[in-house]
């Protein structure tokens, strides 16, 4: 089995990671496994797997996470959400993942159900990602058995040593979350997540490097010390651009929109999106980002193309 494992050997100078989503049907699994194999070979820091708010994808997300765990050398990261969950339900999901060997999480509140808006969200016991971060920490602490080490020179005495650490990433919003009333509320939300135990943050997509770099500068000035990794999404069609603008409420990026609309076909649109994402990746890295996280949409070609064009992985040998 070990010989068949993919990835982990490369040691890129600028770390990168990928996000994928669980397939909607079992028939799509083999194609996703191939995508995971190719993504893993590129040597990412981790591959994260999204989670449907309300637990709609628990089994499929877990199947993909355990596949990554068993078949590659790349650590999987489990997204978990809290919208509409009771403490007991969220605790069960977290236990389930920990029992399967998953020790890295991305704790998010969760998107509103399809077709509904922010105001329609029905919260359960947990109302924010910060509360979910605390819950993951607590469940992990309860499950991890402490270990003891003998104290040299003191026969019979032992010292308790910490158990395995749990990594908890959270979301950050360079252009503001649709719910936030002023630009500092997003920084306050991030500070609350850090205080709750978050160990890193990944940003929502953004269109201009300055949006990310300014946000990081404001966050650092306010006391955020955890890494804030830029989330980069290749926007490869006018339809995808429309959908993300609906989700994020961001202002329309005029030059990208015009370039996508004037591209003659799908292949040309893909090139526009890929070049835009690569330029963004280069710019944030030049501005000090210590890594990039790519929204892969279960397609390896585009995100690997972004990394190659940005000079973050070597050109493909032909
Ligand atoms: P929270 O941190 O709870 O807060 C969101 C916003 O609400 C804050 O920025 C702040 O403006 C406001 N807020 C929070 N607490 C307070 C407070 N106490 N008082 C006042 N205002 C407050 N969704 C999914 O369903 N599944 C996924 O797998 C998933 N993965 C994601 C991965 C990344 C990297 C990102 C960026 C988003 C992801 N999402 C996912 C989407 C996410 O669930 C939504 O963007 C959601 O609307 C916000 O999540 P959050 O964790 O930032 O929420």
Short mmCIF file of C-alpha atoms and ligand atoms in Angstrom, two decimals:
data_model
loop_
_atom_site.label_atom_id
_atom_site.label_comp_id
_atom_site.label_asym_id
_atom_site.label_seq_id
_atom_site.Cartn_x
_atom_site.Cartn_y
_atom_site.Cartn_z
CA UNK A 1 0.00 0.00 0.00
CA UNK A 2 2.73 2.47 1.02
CA UNK A 3 4.46 2.19 -2.35
CA UNK A 4 1.26 3.20 -4.10
CA UNK A 5 0.87 6.32 -2.01
CA UNK A 6 1.10 9.58 -3.90
CA UNK A 7 2.70 12.90 -2.97
CA UNK A 8 4.58 14.17 0.03
CA UNK A 9 8.05 14.02 -1.53
CA UNK A 10 8.15 17.49 -3.07
CA UNK A 11 9.21 20.30 -0.80
CA UNK A 12 7.91 23.45 -2.44
CA UNK A 13 9.36 26.77 -1.34
CA UNK A 14 5.94 28.33 -1.10
CA UNK A 15 3.48 25.92 0.50
CA UNK A 16 0.16 25.39 -1.22
CA UNK A 17 -2.99 23.44 -0.48
CA UNK A 18 -6.21 22.48 -2.25
CA UNK A 19 -9.92 22.35 -1.45
CA UNK A 20 -12.19 19.76 -3.02
CA UNK A 21 -15.79 18.78 -2.38
CA UNK A 22 -17.38 15.34 -1.89
CA UNK A 23 -18.94 13.92 -5.09
CA UNK A 24 -22.69 14.16 -5.47
CA UNK A 25 -22.95 10.54 -6.59
CA UNK A 26 -20.90 7.38 -6.07
CA UNK A 27 -20.37 7.17 -9.84
CA UNK A 28 -18.19 10.29 -9.61
CA UNK A 29 -15.84 8.73 -7.02
CA UNK A 30 -13.29 7.12 -9.39
CA UNK A 31 -12.74 10.43 -11.22
CA UNK A 32 -12.29 12.22 -7.88
CA UNK A 33 -9.80 9.57 -6.71
CA UNK A 34 -7.74 10.23 -9.83
CA UNK A 35 -7.89 13.99 -9.18
CA UNK A 36 -6.76 13.40 -5.59
CA UNK A 37 -3.87 11.23 -6.80
CA UNK A 38 -2.64 13.93 -9.20
CA UNK A 39 -3.13 16.76 -6.69
CA UNK A 40 -1.28 14.77 -4.01
CA UNK A 41 1.64 14.19 -6.37
CA UNK A 42 2.18 17.94 -6.57
CA UNK A 43 3.07 17.91 -2.83
CA UNK A 44 0.43 20.12 -1.18
CA UNK A 45 0.55 20.92 2.53
CA UNK A 46 -2.98 19.47 2.84
CA UNK A 47 -6.15 18.75 0.88
CA UNK A 48 -9.36 19.95 2.50
CA UNK A 49 -12.81 18.50 1.88
CA UNK A 50 -15.93 20.65 2.18
CA UNK A 51 -18.93 19.76 4.32
CA UNK A 52 -22.59 20.45 3.53
CA UNK A 53 -24.17 22.66 6.18
CA UNK A 54 -26.57 20.66 8.33
CA UNK A 55 -24.54 17.48 7.85
CA UNK A 56 -25.89 16.74 4.36
CA UNK A 57 -22.53 15.38 3.15
CA UNK A 58 -21.14 13.76 6.34
CA UNK A 59 -20.75 10.23 4.92
CA UNK A 60 -19.46 11.35 1.51
CA UNK A 61 -17.05 13.88 3.08
CA UNK A 62 -15.72 11.20 5.43
CA UNK A 63 -15.28 8.73 2.54
CA UNK A 64 -13.14 11.25 0.65
CA UNK A 65 -11.15 12.20 3.77
CA UNK A 66 -10.34 8.58 4.63
CA UNK A 67 -9.36 7.94 1.01
CA UNK A 68 -6.84 10.81 1.21
CA UNK A 69 -5.60 9.53 4.59
CA UNK A 70 -5.07 5.95 3.39
CA UNK A 71 -3.95 6.42 -0.19
CA UNK A 72 -1.71 9.51 -0.09
CA UNK A 73 0.92 11.04 2.15
CA UNK A 74 -0.98 14.34 2.23
CA UNK A 75 -2.89 15.20 5.41
CA UNK A 76 -6.64 15.62 4.88
CA UNK A 77 -8.47 18.54 6.47
CA UNK A 78 -12.15 18.08 7.33
CA UNK A 79 -14.42 21.11 6.99
CA UNK A 80 -17.16 21.05 9.63
CA UNK A 81 -20.12 23.40 9.96
CA UNK A 82 -22.44 24.35 12.79
CA UNK A 83 -25.50 25.92 11.15
CA UNK A 84 -28.62 24.06 12.23
CA UNK A 85 -26.71 21.60 14.46
CA UNK A 86 -27.28 20.91 18.13
CA UNK A 87 -24.24 20.46 20.40
CA UNK A 88 -24.95 16.72 20.40
CA UNK A 89 -25.08 16.47 16.60
CA UNK A 90 -21.93 18.53 16.08
CA UNK A 91 -20.14 16.50 18.78
CA UNK A 92 -21.10 13.23 17.05
CA UNK A 93 -19.71 14.43 13.70
CA UNK A 94 -16.44 15.62 15.27
CA UNK A 95 -16.04 12.31 17.16
CA UNK A 96 -16.75 10.40 13.98
CA UNK A 97 -13.97 12.25 12.15
CA UNK A 98 -11.49 11.96 15.03
CA UNK A 99 -12.21 8.22 15.31
CA UNK A 100 -11.38 7.89 11.61
CA UNK A 101 -7.95 9.44 12.25
CA UNK A 102 -8.70 12.96 11.03
CA UNK A 103 -6.85 15.47 13.23
CA UNK A 104 -7.11 18.62 11.13
CA UNK A 105 -10.27 20.65 10.78
CA UNK A 106 -11.61 23.76 9.14
CA UNK A 107 -14.41 25.07 11.35
CA UNK A 108 -16.99 27.24 9.58
CA UNK A 109 -20.47 28.40 10.42
CA UNK A 110 -21.88 26.99 7.15
CA UNK A 111 -23.58 28.46 4.10
CA UNK A 112 -27.34 29.10 4.13
CA UNK A 113 -29.27 26.24 2.48
CA UNK A 114 -29.50 26.51 -1.33
CA UNK A 115 -31.83 29.28 -2.44
CA UNK A 116 -31.97 30.92 1.02
CA UNK A 117 -30.20 34.04 2.28
CA UNK A 118 -28.31 35.05 5.44
CA UNK A 119 -31.52 36.16 7.18
CA UNK A 120 -33.18 32.77 6.62
CA UNK A 121 -30.52 30.82 8.54
CA UNK A 122 -31.87 28.74 11.40
CA UNK A 123 -29.14 28.38 14.02
CA UNK A 124 -29.00 25.43 16.37
CA UNK A 125 -27.09 25.53 19.67
CA UNK A 126 -24.01 26.88 17.93
CA UNK A 127 -24.21 30.33 16.40
CA UNK A 128 -20.69 31.03 15.25
CA UNK A 129 -17.57 29.35 14.00
CA UNK A 130 -15.75 30.44 17.18
CA UNK A 131 -18.09 28.26 19.25
CA UNK A 132 -17.44 25.36 16.89
CA UNK A 133 -13.67 25.81 17.27
CA UNK A 134 -14.07 25.52 21.05
CA UNK A 135 -16.23 22.43 20.68
CA UNK A 136 -13.67 20.69 18.43
CA UNK A 137 -10.95 21.45 20.98
CA UNK A 138 -13.08 20.08 23.80
CA UNK A 139 -14.12 16.89 21.99
CA UNK A 140 -10.51 16.27 20.97
CA UNK A 141 -9.27 16.81 24.54
CA UNK A 142 -11.87 14.40 25.92
CA UNK A 143 -10.92 11.68 23.43
CA UNK A 144 -7.14 11.99 23.49
CA UNK A 145 -5.64 9.81 26.12
CA UNK A 146 -2.81 11.47 27.96
CA UNK A 147 0.60 9.84 27.90
CA UNK A 148 3.17 9.53 30.64
CA UNK A 149 6.94 9.67 30.46
CA UNK A 150 9.26 8.40 33.20
CA UNK A 151 11.28 11.09 34.93
CA UNK A 152 15.00 10.31 34.72
CA UNK A 153 16.63 9.93 38.10
CA UNK A 154 13.32 9.72 40.01
CA UNK A 155 12.34 6.04 40.15
CA UNK A 156 8.59 5.45 39.91
CA UNK A 157 7.79 9.08 39.07
CA UNK A 158 6.09 9.99 35.78
CA UNK A 159 5.40 13.22 33.95
CA UNK A 160 2.19 13.71 31.94
CA UNK A 161 2.94 14.85 28.38
CA UNK A 162 0.54 16.52 26.00
CA UNK A 163 -1.48 14.39 23.61
CA UNK A 164 -1.58 14.89 19.84
CA UNK A 165 -2.36 18.43 18.75
CA UNK A 166 -5.48 19.22 16.77
CA UNK A 167 -5.16 21.78 13.98
CA UNK A 168 -8.21 23.99 13.52
CA UNK A 169 -8.35 26.41 10.61
CA UNK A 170 -11.12 29.00 10.25
CA UNK A 171 -12.45 31.31 7.54
CA UNK A 172 -11.46 34.97 7.12
CA UNK A 173 -13.06 37.61 4.90
CA UNK A 174 -10.76 40.21 3.29
CA UNK A 175 -13.74 41.97 1.68
CA UNK A 176 -16.03 41.53 4.66
CA UNK A 177 -18.62 38.87 5.39
CA UNK A 178 -22.08 39.72 3.97
CA UNK A 179 -23.38 39.88 7.58
CA UNK A 180 -20.77 42.25 8.92
CA UNK A 181 -21.78 45.86 9.49
CA UNK A 182 -18.31 47.41 9.42
CA UNK A 183 -14.84 46.38 8.32
CA UNK A 184 -13.60 45.76 11.86
CA UNK A 185 -16.32 43.22 12.64
CA UNK A 186 -14.53 40.67 10.45
CA UNK A 187 -11.29 41.31 12.31
CA UNK A 188 -13.14 40.96 15.64
CA UNK A 189 -14.68 37.67 14.43
CA UNK A 190 -11.19 36.43 13.51
CA UNK A 191 -9.80 37.47 16.90
CA UNK A 192 -12.65 35.57 18.57
CA UNK A 193 -11.80 32.44 16.54
CA UNK A 194 -8.11 32.77 17.45
CA UNK A 195 -9.02 33.14 21.14
CA UNK A 196 -11.23 30.04 20.83
CA UNK A 197 -8.22 27.99 19.67
CA UNK A 198 -7.97 28.39 15.88
CA UNK A 199 -4.46 27.69 14.62
CA UNK A 200 -4.74 29.25 11.13
CA UNK A 201 -7.18 31.03 8.83
CA UNK A 202 -7.98 30.64 5.13
CA UNK A 203 -9.56 33.53 3.30
CA UNK A 204 -12.65 33.73 1.19
CA UNK A 205 -11.78 34.39 -2.45
CA UNK A 206 -10.90 37.96 -3.44
CA UNK A 207 -10.07 39.57 -6.79
CA UNK A 208 -7.23 42.01 -6.04
CA UNK A 209 -4.04 41.29 -4.07
CA UNK A 210 -4.39 44.56 -2.11
CA UNK A 211 -7.66 43.34 -0.60
CA UNK A 212 -5.84 40.41 1.01
CA UNK A 213 -2.69 42.34 1.94
CA UNK A 214 -4.64 45.22 3.54
CA UNK A 215 -6.79 42.77 5.49
CA UNK A 216 -3.71 40.95 6.83
CA UNK A 217 -2.12 44.27 7.83
CA UNK A 218 -5.30 45.30 9.73
CA UNK A 219 -5.58 41.86 11.34
CA UNK A 220 -1.94 41.92 12.51
CA UNK A 221 -2.38 45.44 13.92
CA UNK A 222 -5.40 44.19 15.87
CA UNK A 223 -3.51 41.25 17.36
CA UNK A 224 -4.18 38.32 15.00
CA UNK A 225 -1.03 36.19 15.06
CA UNK A 226 -2.17 32.96 13.37
CA UNK A 227 -1.24 32.43 9.68
CA UNK A 228 -3.81 33.93 7.28
CA UNK A 229 -3.57 31.94 4.05
CA UNK A 230 -5.04 33.52 0.90
CA UNK A 231 -7.81 31.46 -0.72
CA UNK A 232 -7.52 31.70 -4.51
CA UNK A 233 -10.27 30.63 -6.86
CA UNK A 234 -9.71 30.36 -10.61
CA UNK A 235 -12.79 32.04 -12.12
CA UNK A 236 -13.03 30.17 -15.40
CA UNK A 237 -16.43 31.30 -16.78
CA UNK A 238 -18.84 34.26 -16.55
CA UNK A 239 -21.32 31.88 -14.87
CA UNK A 240 -18.89 31.03 -12.07
CA UNK A 241 -18.15 34.73 -11.59
CA UNK A 242 -21.90 35.45 -11.25
CA UNK A 243 -22.32 32.66 -8.69
CA UNK A 244 -19.41 33.74 -6.50
CA UNK A 245 -20.55 37.38 -6.54
CA UNK A 246 -24.00 36.25 -5.36
CA UNK A 247 -22.37 34.28 -2.53
CA UNK A 248 -19.81 36.83 -1.39
CA UNK A 249 -21.63 40.08 -2.19
CA UNK A 250 -18.30 41.45 -3.54
CA UNK A 251 -18.15 44.26 -6.12
CA UNK A 252 -17.91 42.99 -9.72
CA UNK A 253 -14.25 42.94 -10.85
CA UNK A 254 -14.77 44.83 -14.13
CA UNK A 255 -11.61 43.91 -16.03
CA UNK A 256 -11.87 40.18 -15.20
CA UNK A 257 -15.58 40.18 -16.08
CA UNK A 258 -14.91 41.92 -19.40
CA UNK A 259 -12.06 39.52 -20.26
CA UNK A 260 -14.25 36.48 -19.49
CA UNK A 261 -17.16 37.82 -21.51
CA UNK A 262 -15.06 38.66 -24.55
CA UNK A 263 -13.25 35.29 -24.60
CA UNK A 264 -14.51 33.38 -27.66
CA UNK A 265 -15.08 29.96 -26.07
CA UNK A 266 -14.85 27.89 -22.86
CA UNK A 267 -11.16 27.06 -23.40
CA UNK A 268 -10.28 30.75 -23.78
CA UNK A 269 -12.36 31.64 -20.70
CA UNK A 270 -10.47 29.00 -18.72
CA UNK A 271 -7.16 30.58 -19.80
CA UNK A 272 -8.40 34.00 -18.64
CA UNK A 273 -9.38 32.62 -15.21
CA UNK A 274 -6.16 30.65 -14.88
CA UNK A 275 -3.97 33.66 -15.76
CA UNK A 276 -5.90 35.90 -13.36
CA UNK A 277 -5.55 33.41 -10.48
CA UNK A 278 -1.83 32.90 -11.23
CA UNK A 279 -1.19 36.67 -11.22
CA UNK A 280 -3.07 36.94 -7.92
CA UNK A 281 -1.04 34.08 -6.39
CA UNK A 282 2.22 35.70 -7.51
CA UNK A 283 1.18 39.08 -6.14
CA UNK A 284 0.12 37.86 -2.68
CA UNK A 285 3.27 35.77 -2.33
CA UNK A 286 5.36 38.80 -3.35
CA UNK A 287 3.41 40.78 -0.73
CA UNK A 288 4.35 38.31 2.03
CA UNK A 289 1.73 35.52 1.99
CA UNK A 290 3.40 32.40 3.36
CA UNK A 291 1.37 30.06 1.15
CA UNK A 292 -1.69 29.81 -1.07
CA UNK A 293 -4.86 27.74 -0.84
CA UNK A 294 -6.56 26.88 -4.13
CA UNK A 295 -10.24 26.13 -4.63
CA UNK A 296 -9.88 23.19 -7.02
CA UNK A 297 -13.52 22.42 -7.91
CA UNK A 298 -12.52 18.73 -8.17
CA UNK A 299 -10.43 19.51 -11.25
CA UNK A 300 -6.66 19.16 -11.03
CA UNK A 301 -5.67 20.62 -14.41
CA UNK A 302 -6.72 24.20 -13.69
CA UNK A 303 -5.23 24.60 -10.20
CA UNK A 304 -1.97 22.91 -11.19
CA UNK A 305 -1.91 25.23 -14.22
CA UNK A 306 -2.31 28.19 -11.84
CA UNK A 307 0.62 27.03 -9.69
CA UNK A 308 2.82 26.38 -12.75
CA UNK A 309 2.02 29.75 -14.32
CA UNK A 310 2.67 31.47 -10.98
CA UNK A 311 6.05 29.70 -10.79
CA UNK A 312 5.12 27.90 -7.57
CA UNK A 313 5.62 24.42 -9.02
CA UNK A 314 7.94 23.40 -11.88
CA UNK A 315 6.76 23.33 -15.49
CA UNK A 316 5.45 19.95 -16.60
CA UNK A 317 8.15 17.77 -18.16
CA UNK A 318 7.00 16.60 -21.62
P1 LIG B 1 -18.59 33.10 11.58
O1 LIG B 1 -17.18 33.26 11.97
O2 LIG B 1 -19.47 32.48 12.58
O3 LIG B 1 -19.14 34.52 11.23
C1 LIG B 1 -19.44 35.04 9.99
C2 LIG B 1 -19.59 36.56 10.15
O4 LIG B 1 -20.67 36.85 11.01
C3 LIG B 1 -18.37 37.25 10.76
O5 LIG B 1 -17.37 37.56 9.80
C4 LIG B 1 -19.00 38.47 11.35
O6 LIG B 1 -19.17 39.44 10.36
C5 LIG B 1 -20.34 37.96 11.79
N1 LIG B 1 -20.28 37.54 13.20
C6 LIG B 1 -19.76 36.41 13.72
N2 LIG B 1 -19.87 36.37 15.04
C7 LIG B 1 -20.51 37.50 15.36
C8 LIG B 1 -20.92 38.06 16.56
N3 LIG B 1 -20.70 37.42 17.72
N4 LIG B 1 -21.56 39.25 16.52
C9 LIG B 1 -21.77 39.88 15.37
N5 LIG B 1 -21.38 39.40 14.18
C10 LIG B 1 -20.77 38.26 14.18
N6 LIG B 1 -19.60 26.62 4.05
C11 LIG B 1 -20.12 25.38 4.12
O7 LIG B 1 -21.35 25.22 4.26
N7 LIG B 1 -19.30 24.26 4.03
C12 LIG B 1 -17.96 24.36 3.89
O8 LIG B 1 -17.27 23.34 3.80
C13 LIG B 1 -17.38 25.67 3.81
N8 LIG B 1 -16.04 25.85 3.68
C14 LIG B 1 -15.51 27.13 3.64
C15 LIG B 1 -14.13 27.30 3.54
C16 LIG B 1 -13.57 28.58 3.49
C17 LIG B 1 -12.07 28.74 3.39
C18 LIG B 1 -14.42 29.73 3.55
C19 LIG B 1 -13.84 31.12 3.49
C20 LIG B 1 -15.79 29.56 3.64
C21 LIG B 1 -16.36 28.26 3.71
N9 LIG B 1 -17.74 28.07 3.82
C22 LIG B 1 -18.26 26.80 3.89
C23 LIG B 1 -18.63 29.21 3.83
C24 LIG B 1 -18.94 29.72 5.24
O9 LIG B 1 -19.67 28.77 5.96
C25 LIG B 1 -19.72 31.00 5.07
O10 LIG B 1 -18.93 31.99 4.45
C26 LIG B 1 -20.38 31.53 6.32
O11 LIG B 1 -21.30 32.54 5.90
C27 LIG B 1 -19.42 32.19 7.32
O12 LIG B 1 -18.69 31.28 7.98
P2 LIG B 1 -17.71 31.66 9.21
O13 LIG B 1 -17.16 30.40 9.65
O14 LIG B 1 -16.79 32.74 8.86
O15 LIG B 1 -18.78 32.25 10.25
#
